C-alpha cells in the first residue's frame, strides 16, 4: 500500500459515489459511510486498489455508495466473498461492511471462521440491534426483553450475543468499538484497523432511528473507554465481558498473529503435472 | 469395446488386500499395452472394510463395464455378498474361492457360474511372508495372459521401499498362483501387445477433472470435503501451488462458493467441487454469480440422493437441481462429461465458457466416473483457456458501464486494480452501470442480456458426442456416465447389423434446439438412457426438445450402473 505511487492527493469526497443512499434520514449508517471515506483518504489509497464487500441489509448497502470497487452479494456471505478476493488478490485493501443480522445470525459461521482464519480484512459491523431492512425484527444483539417486533411481541426471550467476546475467542487480531455519533473517531479506528495486519473487527454502534428510535439516546449513553489497548487476550476478554457495551472510541485488543495468506508462487507449466498420470 | 476384453473382480474382507492387488494388476496390464477401466466398491466402514475391485481390460480404450464378469475371485467371502448386485455373473462366469474360507455365497452361485477351488491362504503359507492376495493376482494374471516379466517390473517399482525380501515374497506368492491356476477353465486371454504406452495415462475421473480445471486456467479453488468429490480437491491442493495458484479449505459450502465468487471477481478463474448436499447449499449463491455476472465453475460429483443418500455410490439424479435449482430466471451453464477421459475436456471447456460468458457453470460428473480409474490415451491439450473480455479504454468523462447492454449480451468486465473502472458488482437487479434498480425496464433488459449471451453463443460441435450411423432411424439419447455403456451397446448393435446412432449430450443447458433437430433428422424412435428413478433426463428432453413420436425410456436409480446389454435388449426387442 505504502509503496503505491500517489497520483494525487485524495480527499474523502473522492471515495464517495453519486448514488444516493436509500437510508432513512438520521440513520447512523450515514456517519459510518463518511468515516470510511475519511479513513481511505487518510491512508491515501487509490480507489481502484480498494474493495468494499457486503451482504444484505441497510448497512450492507455501503459498497455502491463508495467510488472504490464494490461487491454487494447475498445475505450473510460477505466474509467468504472478501476472503476469496483477498486471497486471490493480496495486493488489494479489502473492507467488509454489514449489519448485526448479516454478520452474526445468517453469517455467524463465517464470522467465527474469518476471525480464526485471520485473513487481512477489515470488518465493519454497523450494530443497531435490529434487522432494519426487513422492518424491525430481533437480531442476535437485541436484548431479550425488547418487545418492539411483531415477530416476537413478547420479546425475543433469548440472551443477546456478544460479538466482540466471540471475535476475541475466535481469534480476531484487532478489536475495536466505536459510535457513529463520533465519525472522526470511527474514521480513526477504521484507519488503524486497515493498517493492522490480519482480521480486524470494528463494531460501530449505529442507531436504527426508524425501528429502534430509543437508540437516538445512544449518543448520550456512550463514553470513551477508560482503558488503553492491550495485546493480552485474557485481559481484553475480562474487560469485554464486564462492560455494558457503551465503552467506545478505542481499540480494545491488538494481537500479533500473522495474517493468513497462502502464497501463489509456483511457476511450473500445467503440462509438467502430466507426469502424475504417465504410466 | 471393439477388440477383446476380459472382466474380473477381486473381493475380500478388510485386510485381504484386494485393492492393492487390483492396483498392481491394473498397473501391470497398462504396461503390457492393454487399456483398463477399474472401479471399486467398499462396505460402509470408514476404513478397512470389505472391498471389491472390478476391472475390465481390453485391447482398445474402454468406457464402461461389461454386462457380466468373466471371473470373480473371492480371497474370502466375509460380507462380500453385499456387493452381489454390482457383480453380475452368468453360467459362463468362473468363481474362484478358497476352500478354507467357507462356501461361496449363494447370491453368487445361483448365477450358475462354474466354481473352482484355489487354496490361496494355504499356498501363501508355502512362501515366506507370502500373502493370499498375491496368489490371487498370480492366478488371474496367468489366466488372462499377463506375463511375468511385466509383473516383476511393477512389483520392483511399487515395493521398492519395502526392500528385496518383500519383492521376492510377493513374486513367489504370485508364481504359486500362476502355477496353481495353470489348468483352470479358460477365461478370455488377451493377446500380448507391442503397443507404445508412452502416450497413455492412468487417471481417475476426479483427477482428470482437476487437470481440466488447471488447463482451463483455474488458479483459485475453495474446498469443503464431501464424498465422492474430495479427490478432485485433494488432487488440486498440491497441484495448484506448483502452477501459481491457491487452494483454501472453507468452513462450509456457503463459504466455498462465495470464496470463489470473491476470487473470480478479483480476476482469477475460480472453481469448487462438491456433491449433491453441497450443491443444494450453494444454490442461492449460484444465482448471485448469474446476476452479478461473475464467472465460476462448480463441479458436482453426483452421488445417490436425496439427502445424505448413499454417499459412496453413483446416481444421475442432480440434473433437476443443476438446471432448475436457482430461484428467479437465472440462465447458466450445465455441462456433463461423457467419460472418465472427458472429465478433463468438459471441465476445461466449462472454465472457458464460464469466463467467456461471465456466468456460473455447473459440471455434473458422478461417483462412477469420478472414482473410476482408466488407462487411456493421453488427453491432447486443447486451446480452451478462460478468457474474459476486458473493457476498452474509456473516452474522457465517460462512465464505465459494467453491465452494458451489448449486442452479444457479454459486457466487458473490469477487475479491481483497473483505474477508472470502479463499479459495484450486485446481486440486486441493477441498471447498466450496476446501480441497484427496481424498474421493470432495467429488469427486463438485464434478464434479456443474461439470457442472450448464453443462447447466442456458438458452442460448436461440443454440445454432444454424436456417433453411429448417420441415417439411422433409431437413436440412443443419453448423458454422463450412462454414455459409456451406451457406446458399447451401439457397437454391439451395429456389429449385429442394426443401424443406430448415439447422441450423448455434453451441454445440458442452454439447450441447442437446432443442433438437436439436425442430429435427430430421420430418426423415428429414440431410447433415452439414464440412471435416475424418475427419469429426469427424459423429462428434461421432453420439456425442451421436439422428440420423435416413438420414445422409450430406460432408467433406474443408482447405485446399479446401466449395462450395455440392457440397452441392446431394449433396442432389439422394440417392435
Ligand atoms: C437468505 C435471505 N434471508 C432473508 C433475507 C431478508 N433479509 C434482508 S436484510 C435482513 C436482515 C438485515 O439485518 P442487519 O444485517 O442487521 O442489517 P440492517 O438492515 O439492520 O443494517 C434480512 C433478514 C434475505 N435477503 N436473504
Ligand atoms: S431502517 Fe433503520 S437501519 Fe435501515 S436505513 Fe432506516 S434507520 Fe437505518
Ligand atoms: Mg442491524
mmCIF file of C-alpha atoms in Angstrom, chain A residues 49-234:
data_model
loop_
_atom_site.group_PDB
_atom_site.id
_atom_site.type_symbol
_atom_site.label_atom_id
_atom_site.label_comp_id
_atom_site.label_asym_id
_atom_site.label_seq_id
_atom_site.Cartn_x
_atom_site.Cartn_y
_atom_site.Cartn_z
ATOM 1 C CA UNK A 49 -6.930 -0.671 -5.185
ATOM 2 C CA UNK A 50 -9.656 -0.846 -2.551
ATOM 3 C CA UNK A 51 -12.691 -3.127 -2.486
ATOM 4 C CA UNK A 52 -15.687 -2.940 -0.164
ATOM 5 C CA UNK A 53 -17.659 -6.165 0.139
ATOM 6 C CA UNK A 54 -21.041 -6.646 1.783
ATOM 7 C CA UNK A 55 -24.049 -8.909 2.188
ATOM 8 C CA UNK A 56 -27.663 -7.744 2.567
ATOM 9 C CA UNK A 57 -29.232 -5.243 4.935
ATOM 10 C CA UNK A 58 -29.456 -1.460 5.208
ATOM 11 C CA UNK A 59 -25.845 -1.296 6.358
ATOM 12 C CA UNK A 60 -24.779 -3.659 3.598
ATOM 13 C CA UNK A 61 -25.709 -1.056 1.002
ATOM 14 C CA UNK A 62 -22.444 0.801 1.553
ATOM 15 C CA UNK A 63 -20.388 -0.517 -1.417
ATOM 16 C CA UNK A 64 -22.499 1.225 -4.053
ATOM 17 C CA UNK A 65 -22.191 4.499 -2.133
ATOM 18 C CA UNK A 66 -18.418 4.444 -2.448
ATOM 19 C CA UNK A 67 -16.309 5.001 -5.548
ATOM 20 C CA UNK A 68 -13.969 2.090 -4.901
ATOM 21 C CA UNK A 69 -14.553 -1.424 -6.245
ATOM 22 C CA UNK A 70 -17.642 -2.853 -4.574
ATOM 23 C CA UNK A 71 -19.323 -6.195 -4.162
ATOM 24 C CA UNK A 72 -22.875 -6.455 -2.856
ATOM 25 C CA UNK A 73 -23.607 -10.159 -2.526
ATOM 26 C CA UNK A 74 -26.203 -12.243 -0.724
ATOM 27 C CA UNK A 75 -27.314 -12.130 2.893
ATOM 28 C CA UNK A 76 -24.671 -13.332 5.311
ATOM 29 C CA UNK A 77 -21.914 -14.214 2.853
ATOM 30 C CA UNK A 78 -19.835 -11.049 2.699
ATOM 31 C CA UNK A 79 -16.931 -12.501 4.670
ATOM 32 C CA UNK A 80 -16.337 -15.502 2.385
ATOM 33 C CA UNK A 81 -16.517 -13.288 -0.701
ATOM 34 C CA UNK A 82 -13.961 -10.953 0.864
ATOM 35 C CA UNK A 83 -11.808 -13.908 1.947
ATOM 36 C CA UNK A 84 -11.674 -15.265 -1.591
ATOM 37 C CA UNK A 85 -10.978 -11.832 -3.020
ATOM 38 C CA UNK A 86 -8.151 -11.033 -0.630
ATOM 39 C CA UNK A 87 -6.513 -14.449 -1.016
ATOM 40 C CA UNK A 88 -6.736 -14.252 -4.797
ATOM 41 C CA UNK A 89 -5.669 -10.600 -4.848
ATOM 42 C CA UNK A 90 -3.433 -9.840 -1.847
ATOM 43 C CA UNK A 91 -2.481 -6.518 -3.425
ATOM 44 C CA UNK A 92 -5.944 -5.066 -2.703
ATOM 45 C CA UNK A 93 -7.163 -3.429 0.513
ATOM 46 C CA UNK A 94 -10.394 -5.228 1.339
ATOM 47 C CA UNK A 95 -13.093 -3.851 3.669
ATOM 48 C CA UNK A 96 -16.240 -5.709 4.652
ATOM 49 C CA UNK A 97 -19.330 -3.840 5.803
ATOM 50 C CA UNK A 98 -22.625 -5.096 7.167
ATOM 51 C CA UNK A 99 -25.110 -5.397 9.963
ATOM 52 C CA UNK A 100 -25.566 -7.426 13.118
ATOM 53 C CA UNK A 101 -28.080 -9.723 11.438
ATOM 54 C CA UNK A 102 -25.982 -10.280 8.351
ATOM 55 C CA UNK A 103 -22.807 -10.917 10.292
ATOM 56 C CA UNK A 104 -23.848 -12.690 13.465
ATOM 57 C CA UNK A 105 -27.017 -14.548 12.522
ATOM 58 C CA UNK A 106 -27.140 -15.849 8.964
ATOM 59 C CA UNK A 107 -23.409 -15.297 8.557
ATOM 60 C CA UNK A 108 -22.413 -16.389 12.046
ATOM 61 C CA UNK A 109 -20.352 -19.354 10.985
ATOM 62 C CA UNK A 110 -18.341 -17.254 8.545
ATOM 63 C CA UNK A 111 -17.767 -14.694 11.294
ATOM 64 C CA UNK A 112 -16.190 -17.330 13.544
ATOM 65 C CA UNK A 113 -14.008 -18.655 10.785
ATOM 66 C CA UNK A 114 -12.988 -15.262 9.458
ATOM 67 C CA UNK A 115 -11.703 -14.385 12.936
ATOM 68 C CA UNK A 116 -9.951 -17.708 13.110
ATOM 69 C CA UNK A 117 -8.529 -17.646 9.599
ATOM 70 C CA UNK A 118 -7.139 -14.156 10.150
ATOM 71 C CA UNK A 119 -7.028 -13.035 6.526
ATOM 72 C CA UNK A 120 -6.041 -9.356 6.304
ATOM 73 C CA UNK A 121 -9.550 -7.876 6.180
ATOM 74 C CA UNK A 122 -11.251 -5.005 7.977
ATOM 75 C CA UNK A 123 -14.766 -5.924 9.071
ATOM 76 C CA UNK A 124 -17.030 -3.019 9.991
ATOM 77 C CA UNK A 125 -20.303 -4.054 11.590
ATOM 78 C CA UNK A 126 -22.988 -1.418 11.995
ATOM 79 C CA UNK A 127 -24.727 -2.783 15.057
ATOM 80 C CA UNK A 128 -28.250 -1.451 15.565
ATOM 81 C CA UNK A 129 -29.526 -4.476 17.451
ATOM 82 C CA UNK A 130 -32.243 -4.997 14.891
ATOM 83 C CA UNK A 131 -32.972 -6.205 11.384
ATOM 84 C CA UNK A 132 -33.560 -2.810 9.829
ATOM 85 C CA UNK A 133 -34.088 -3.778 6.235
ATOM 86 C CA UNK A 134 -36.841 -6.290 6.983
ATOM 87 C CA UNK A 135 -38.572 -3.708 9.153
ATOM 88 C CA UNK A 136 -37.667 -4.413 12.685
ATOM 89 C CA UNK A 137 -37.079 -7.915 13.978
ATOM 90 C CA UNK A 138 -34.815 -9.012 16.801
ATOM 91 C CA UNK A 139 -31.215 -9.703 15.842
ATOM 92 C CA UNK A 140 -28.562 -11.673 17.742
ATOM 93 C CA UNK A 141 -27.533 -8.490 19.575
ATOM 94 C CA UNK A 142 -31.074 -7.478 20.580
ATOM 95 C CA UNK A 143 -31.840 -7.538 24.298
ATOM 96 C CA UNK A 144 -34.147 -10.413 25.224
ATOM 97 C CA UNK A 145 -36.904 -8.135 26.566
ATOM 98 C CA UNK A 146 -37.259 -5.857 23.511
ATOM 99 C CA UNK A 147 -40.941 -6.070 22.632
ATOM 100 C CA UNK A 148 -40.910 -3.851 19.564
ATOM 101 C CA UNK A 149 -41.108 -6.611 16.972
ATOM 102 C CA UNK A 150 -44.325 -8.087 15.583
ATOM 103 C CA UNK A 151 -42.457 -11.335 15.141
ATOM 104 C CA UNK A 152 -41.596 -11.642 18.832
ATOM 105 C CA UNK A 153 -44.167 -9.399 20.533
ATOM 106 C CA UNK A 154 -43.244 -10.713 23.981
ATOM 107 C CA UNK A 155 -39.564 -10.139 23.414
ATOM 108 C CA UNK A 156 -37.011 -12.390 21.795
ATOM 109 C CA UNK A 157 -36.669 -14.161 25.117
ATOM 110 C CA UNK A 158 -33.117 -15.309 24.486
ATOM 111 C CA UNK A 159 -29.892 -13.731 25.613
ATOM 112 C CA UNK A 160 -28.117 -11.467 23.199
ATOM 113 C CA UNK A 161 -24.778 -12.361 21.709
ATOM 114 C CA UNK A 162 -21.563 -10.521 22.478
ATOM 115 C CA UNK A 163 -19.816 -10.067 19.144
ATOM 116 C CA UNK A 164 -16.512 -8.762 20.454
ATOM 117 C CA UNK A 165 -16.097 -11.502 23.040
ATOM 118 C CA UNK A 166 -16.837 -14.042 20.342
ATOM 119 C CA UNK A 167 -14.423 -12.318 17.960
ATOM 120 C CA UNK A 168 -11.705 -12.437 20.558
ATOM 121 C CA UNK A 169 -12.342 -16.063 21.410
ATOM 122 C CA UNK A 170 -12.366 -16.984 17.742
ATOM 123 C CA UNK A 171 -9.011 -15.309 17.105
ATOM 124 C CA UNK A 172 -9.626 -11.840 15.641
ATOM 125 C CA UNK A 173 -6.363 -9.913 15.532
ATOM 126 C CA UNK A 174 -7.766 -6.422 16.189
ATOM 127 C CA UNK A 175 -10.913 -5.484 18.085
ATOM 128 C CA UNK A 176 -12.474 -2.057 18.496
ATOM 129 C CA UNK A 177 -15.818 -0.483 19.326
ATOM 130 C CA UNK A 178 -16.944 2.973 18.330
ATOM 131 C CA UNK A 179 -20.091 5.011 17.893
ATOM 132 C CA UNK A 180 -21.498 6.551 14.732
ATOM 133 C CA UNK A 181 -22.148 9.681 16.781
ATOM 134 C CA UNK A 182 -18.400 10.379 16.544
ATOM 135 C CA UNK A 183 -17.493 9.896 12.876
ATOM 136 C CA UNK A 184 -13.962 11.246 13.274
ATOM 137 C CA UNK A 185 -13.239 8.636 15.874
ATOM 138 C CA UNK A 186 -14.800 5.944 13.668
ATOM 139 C CA UNK A 187 -12.569 7.103 10.810
ATOM 140 C CA UNK A 188 -9.522 6.941 13.039
ATOM 141 C CA UNK A 189 -10.337 3.453 14.249
ATOM 142 C CA UNK A 190 -11.036 2.179 10.734
ATOM 143 C CA UNK A 191 -7.696 3.650 9.634
ATOM 144 C CA UNK A 192 -5.922 1.739 12.383
ATOM 145 C CA UNK A 193 -7.882 -1.398 11.554
ATOM 146 C CA UNK A 194 -6.857 -1.235 7.890
ATOM 147 C CA UNK A 195 -3.230 -0.755 8.878
ATOM 148 C CA UNK A 196 -3.241 -3.664 11.296
ATOM 149 C CA UNK A 197 -2.410 -6.986 9.609
ATOM 150 C CA UNK A 198 -4.862 -9.845 9.885
ATOM 151 C CA UNK A 199 -8.568 -9.809 10.631
ATOM 152 C CA UNK A 200 -9.768 -6.567 12.221
ATOM 153 C CA UNK A 201 -13.182 -6.371 13.810
ATOM 154 C CA UNK A 202 -14.786 -2.960 14.264
ATOM 155 C CA UNK A 203 -18.180 -2.779 15.948
ATOM 156 C CA UNK A 204 -19.900 0.542 15.323
ATOM 157 C CA UNK A 205 -22.983 1.370 17.388
ATOM 158 C CA UNK A 206 -25.142 2.767 14.610
ATOM 159 C CA UNK A 207 -28.743 3.613 15.557
ATOM 160 C CA UNK A 208 -31.734 2.489 13.548
ATOM 161 C CA UNK A 209 -33.852 5.590 14.072
ATOM 162 C CA UNK A 210 -36.868 4.010 12.446
ATOM 163 C CA UNK A 211 -37.256 0.704 14.239
ATOM 164 C CA UNK A 212 -35.267 1.464 17.381
ATOM 165 C CA UNK A 213 -35.887 5.206 17.898
ATOM 166 C CA UNK A 214 -34.806 4.853 21.518
ATOM 167 C CA UNK A 215 -31.278 4.357 20.136
ATOM 168 C CA UNK A 216 -31.164 8.112 19.492
ATOM 169 C CA UNK A 217 -30.229 8.205 23.170
ATOM 170 C CA UNK A 218 -27.076 6.207 22.472
ATOM 171 C CA UNK A 219 -25.110 9.333 21.741
ATOM 172 C CA UNK A 220 -25.639 10.312 25.354
ATOM 173 C CA UNK A 221 -25.007 6.874 26.736
ATOM 174 C CA UNK A 222 -21.681 6.116 25.110
ATOM 175 C CA UNK A 223 -18.445 7.017 26.866
ATOM 176 C CA UNK A 224 -14.844 6.837 25.803
ATOM 177 C CA UNK A 225 -13.404 3.618 27.158
ATOM 178 C CA UNK A 226 -11.220 4.276 30.162
ATOM 179 C CA UNK A 227 -8.687 1.641 29.241
ATOM 180 C CA UNK A 228 -5.987 1.505 26.642
ATOM 181 C CA UNK A 229 -5.390 -1.141 24.051
ATOM 182 C CA UNK A 230 -3.977 -4.436 25.248
ATOM 183 C CA UNK A 231 -2.279 -7.307 23.495
ATOM 184 C CA UNK A 232 -3.277 -9.646 26.303
ATOM 185 C CA UNK A 233 -6.296 -11.611 25.145
ATOM 186 C CA UNK A 234 -7.283 -12.720 28.650
#
